[in-house]
Short mmCIF file of C-alpha atoms and ligand atoms in Angstrom, two decimals:
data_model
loop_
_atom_site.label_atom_id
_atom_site.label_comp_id
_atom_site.label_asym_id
_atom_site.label_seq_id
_atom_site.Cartn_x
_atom_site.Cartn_y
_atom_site.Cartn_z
CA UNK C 125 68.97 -54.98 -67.59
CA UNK C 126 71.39 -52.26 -69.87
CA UNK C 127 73.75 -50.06 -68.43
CA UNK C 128 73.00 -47.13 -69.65
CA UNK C 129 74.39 -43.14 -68.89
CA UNK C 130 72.39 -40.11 -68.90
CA UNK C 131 72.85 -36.60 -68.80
CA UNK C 132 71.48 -34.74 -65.76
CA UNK C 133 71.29 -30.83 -64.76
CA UNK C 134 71.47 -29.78 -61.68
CA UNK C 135 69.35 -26.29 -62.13
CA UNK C 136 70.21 -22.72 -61.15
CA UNK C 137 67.25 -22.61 -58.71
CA UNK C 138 69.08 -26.09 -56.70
CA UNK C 139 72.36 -25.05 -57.10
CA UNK C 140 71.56 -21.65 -55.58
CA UNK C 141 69.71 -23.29 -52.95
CA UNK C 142 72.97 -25.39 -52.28
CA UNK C 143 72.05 -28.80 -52.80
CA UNK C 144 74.26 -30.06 -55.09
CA UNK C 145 75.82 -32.64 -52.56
CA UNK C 146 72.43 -33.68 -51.27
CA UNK C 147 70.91 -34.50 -54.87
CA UNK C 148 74.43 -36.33 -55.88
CA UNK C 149 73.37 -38.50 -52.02
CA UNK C 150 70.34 -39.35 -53.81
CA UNK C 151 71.98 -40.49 -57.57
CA UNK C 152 74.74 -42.70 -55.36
CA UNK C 153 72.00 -44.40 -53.22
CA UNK C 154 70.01 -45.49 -56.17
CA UNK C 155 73.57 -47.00 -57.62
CA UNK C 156 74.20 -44.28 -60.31
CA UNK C 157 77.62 -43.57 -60.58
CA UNK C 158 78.65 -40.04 -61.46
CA UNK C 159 81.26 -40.80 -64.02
CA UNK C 160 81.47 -36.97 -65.45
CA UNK C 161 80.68 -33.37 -63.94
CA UNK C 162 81.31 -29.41 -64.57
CA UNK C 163 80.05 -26.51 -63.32
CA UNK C 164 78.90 -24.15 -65.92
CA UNK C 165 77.22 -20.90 -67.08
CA UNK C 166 75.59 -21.15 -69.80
CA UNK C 167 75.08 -18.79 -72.45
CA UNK C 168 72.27 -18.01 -73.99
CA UNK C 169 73.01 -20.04 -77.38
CA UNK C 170 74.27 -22.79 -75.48
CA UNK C 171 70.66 -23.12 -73.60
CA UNK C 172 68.88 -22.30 -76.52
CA UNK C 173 70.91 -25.17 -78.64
CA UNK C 174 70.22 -27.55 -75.51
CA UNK C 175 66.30 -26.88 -75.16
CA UNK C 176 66.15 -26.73 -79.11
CA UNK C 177 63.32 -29.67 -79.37
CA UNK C 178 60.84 -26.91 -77.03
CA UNK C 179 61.78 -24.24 -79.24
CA UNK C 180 58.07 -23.61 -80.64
CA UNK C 181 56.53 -24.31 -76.90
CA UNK C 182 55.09 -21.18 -75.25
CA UNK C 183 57.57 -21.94 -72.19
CA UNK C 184 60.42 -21.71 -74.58
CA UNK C 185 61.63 -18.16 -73.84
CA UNK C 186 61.10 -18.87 -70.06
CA UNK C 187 62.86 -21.32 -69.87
CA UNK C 188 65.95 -20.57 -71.29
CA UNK C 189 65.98 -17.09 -69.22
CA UNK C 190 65.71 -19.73 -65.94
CA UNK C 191 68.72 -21.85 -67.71
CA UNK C 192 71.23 -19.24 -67.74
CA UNK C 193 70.11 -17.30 -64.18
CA UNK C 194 72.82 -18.61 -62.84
CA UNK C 195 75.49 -21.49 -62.74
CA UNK C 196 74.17 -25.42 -63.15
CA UNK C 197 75.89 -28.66 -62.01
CA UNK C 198 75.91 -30.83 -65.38
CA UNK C 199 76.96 -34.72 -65.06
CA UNK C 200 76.81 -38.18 -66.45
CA UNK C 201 75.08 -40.96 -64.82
CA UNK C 202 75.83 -44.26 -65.51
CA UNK C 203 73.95 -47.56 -64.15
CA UNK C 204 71.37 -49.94 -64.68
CA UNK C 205 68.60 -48.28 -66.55
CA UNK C 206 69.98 -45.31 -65.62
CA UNK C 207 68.06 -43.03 -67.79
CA UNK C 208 64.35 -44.39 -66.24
CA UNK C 209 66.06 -44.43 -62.80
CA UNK C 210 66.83 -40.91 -62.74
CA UNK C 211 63.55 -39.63 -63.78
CA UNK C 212 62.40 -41.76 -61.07
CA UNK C 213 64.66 -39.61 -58.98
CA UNK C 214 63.54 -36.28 -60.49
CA UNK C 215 59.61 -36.88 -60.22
CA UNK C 216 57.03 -35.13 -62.20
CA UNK C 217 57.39 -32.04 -64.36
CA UNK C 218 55.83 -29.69 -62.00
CA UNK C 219 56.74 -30.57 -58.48
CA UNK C 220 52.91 -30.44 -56.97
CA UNK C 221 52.78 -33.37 -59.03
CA UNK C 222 55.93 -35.04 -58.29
CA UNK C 223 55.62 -37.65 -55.84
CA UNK C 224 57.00 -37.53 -51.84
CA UNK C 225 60.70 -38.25 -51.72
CA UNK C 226 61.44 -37.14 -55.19
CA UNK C 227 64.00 -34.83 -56.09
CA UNK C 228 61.25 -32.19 -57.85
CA UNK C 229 59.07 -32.49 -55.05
CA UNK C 230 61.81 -31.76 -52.24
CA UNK C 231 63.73 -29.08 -53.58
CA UNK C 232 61.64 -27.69 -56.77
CA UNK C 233 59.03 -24.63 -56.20
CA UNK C 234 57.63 -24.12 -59.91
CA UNK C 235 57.19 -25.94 -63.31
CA UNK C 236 59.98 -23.36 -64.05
CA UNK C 237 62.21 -23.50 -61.27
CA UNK C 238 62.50 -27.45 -61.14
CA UNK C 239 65.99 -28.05 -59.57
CA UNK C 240 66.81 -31.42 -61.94
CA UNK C 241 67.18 -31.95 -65.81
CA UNK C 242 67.50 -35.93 -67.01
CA UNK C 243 67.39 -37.49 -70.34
CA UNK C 244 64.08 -39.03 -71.16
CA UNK C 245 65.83 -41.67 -73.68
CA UNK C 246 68.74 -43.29 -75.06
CA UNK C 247 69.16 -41.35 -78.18
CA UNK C 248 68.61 -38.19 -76.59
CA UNK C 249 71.49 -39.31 -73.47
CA UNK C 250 73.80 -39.41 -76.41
CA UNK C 251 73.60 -36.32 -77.99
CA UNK C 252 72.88 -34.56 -74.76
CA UNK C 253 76.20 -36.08 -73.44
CA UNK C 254 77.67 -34.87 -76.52
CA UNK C 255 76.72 -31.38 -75.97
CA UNK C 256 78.82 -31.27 -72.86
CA UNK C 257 81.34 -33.69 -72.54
CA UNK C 258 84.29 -34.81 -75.16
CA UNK C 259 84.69 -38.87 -74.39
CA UNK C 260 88.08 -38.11 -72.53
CA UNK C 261 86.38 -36.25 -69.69
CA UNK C 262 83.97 -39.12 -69.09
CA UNK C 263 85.16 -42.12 -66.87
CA UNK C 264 82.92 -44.70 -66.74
CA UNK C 265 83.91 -47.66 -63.72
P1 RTP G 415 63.69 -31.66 -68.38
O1 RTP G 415 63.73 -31.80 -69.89
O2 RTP G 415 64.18 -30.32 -67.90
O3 RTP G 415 64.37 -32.81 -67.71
O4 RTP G 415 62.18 -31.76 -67.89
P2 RTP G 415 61.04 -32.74 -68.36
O5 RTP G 415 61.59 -33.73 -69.37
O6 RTP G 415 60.39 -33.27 -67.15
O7 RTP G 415 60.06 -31.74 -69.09
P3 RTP G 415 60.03 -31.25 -70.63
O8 RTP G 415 58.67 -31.52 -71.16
O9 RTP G 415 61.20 -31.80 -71.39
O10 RTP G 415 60.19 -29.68 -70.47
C1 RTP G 415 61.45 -29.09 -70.30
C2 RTP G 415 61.36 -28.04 -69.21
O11 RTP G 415 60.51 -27.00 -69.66
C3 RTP G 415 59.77 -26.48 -68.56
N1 RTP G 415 58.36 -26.61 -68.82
N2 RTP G 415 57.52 -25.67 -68.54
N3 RTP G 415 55.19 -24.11 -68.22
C4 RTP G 415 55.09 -25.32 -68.74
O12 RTP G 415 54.05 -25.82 -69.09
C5 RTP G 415 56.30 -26.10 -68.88
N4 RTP G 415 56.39 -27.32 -69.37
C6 RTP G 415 57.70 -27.63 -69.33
C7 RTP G 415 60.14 -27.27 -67.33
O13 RTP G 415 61.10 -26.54 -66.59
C8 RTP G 415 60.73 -28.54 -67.91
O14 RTP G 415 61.67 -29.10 -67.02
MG1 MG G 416 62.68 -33.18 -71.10
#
């Protein structure tokens, strides 16, 4: 198995619900290591640069209106297959699909308003990572 990192945002819809701590529980139980973090607001280029690859899906503009409604949590995750094991985590897409226990399904309420962001692979980890965090404010252990 790789050890892997992966870049995960906490949402403005969880981190206005204030569970920050309890979705951070869930990454240490599973043996991901946050080994980055910042709180940040981000502007409207910024989420627009980050969502980039949906920019010609009809959720596009919605989306990045919900990405900068209010501050996120943004971190690295590092692990064994941590980029799989946090979209295990995260569940579905749209958390009436996302199964029991999963962080979608326990703290989402829309396909919009879906509390968790994770990498879906390794090339994308990297240049998400990238986007937030210069190699000095990463410390993997
Ligand atoms: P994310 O990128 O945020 O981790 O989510 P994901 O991989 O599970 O889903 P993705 O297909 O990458 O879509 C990015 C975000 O766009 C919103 N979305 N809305 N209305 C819709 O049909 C729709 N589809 C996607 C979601 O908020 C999703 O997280
Ligand atoms: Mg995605």
């Amino acid at each position: 198995m790789a050890v892997e990192r992966t870049l995960s945002i906490i949402k403005p819809d969880a981190v206005a619900k204030n569970v920050i701590g309890q979705i951070y529980s869930r990454f240490e139980a599973a043996g991901l290591n946050i080994i980055a973090a910042r709180m940040m607001h981000l502007s409207r280029r910024e989420a627009e640069a980050f969502y980039a690859v949906h920019r010609e899906r009809p959720f596009f503009k919605d989306l990045v209106e919900f990405m900068i409604s209010g501050p996120v949590m943004v971190q690295v995750l590092e692990g064994e297959n941590a980029i799989s094991k946090n979209r295990e985590l995260m569940g579905a897409t749209d958390p009436r699909k996302a199964e029991k226990g999963t962080i979608r399904a326990d703290f989402a309420a829309s396909i919009d308003a879906n509390a968790v962001h994770g990498s879906d692979a390794p090339e994308t980890a990297a240049i998400e990572i990238a986007c937030f965090f210069p190699t000095l404010a990463i410390f993997s252990r």
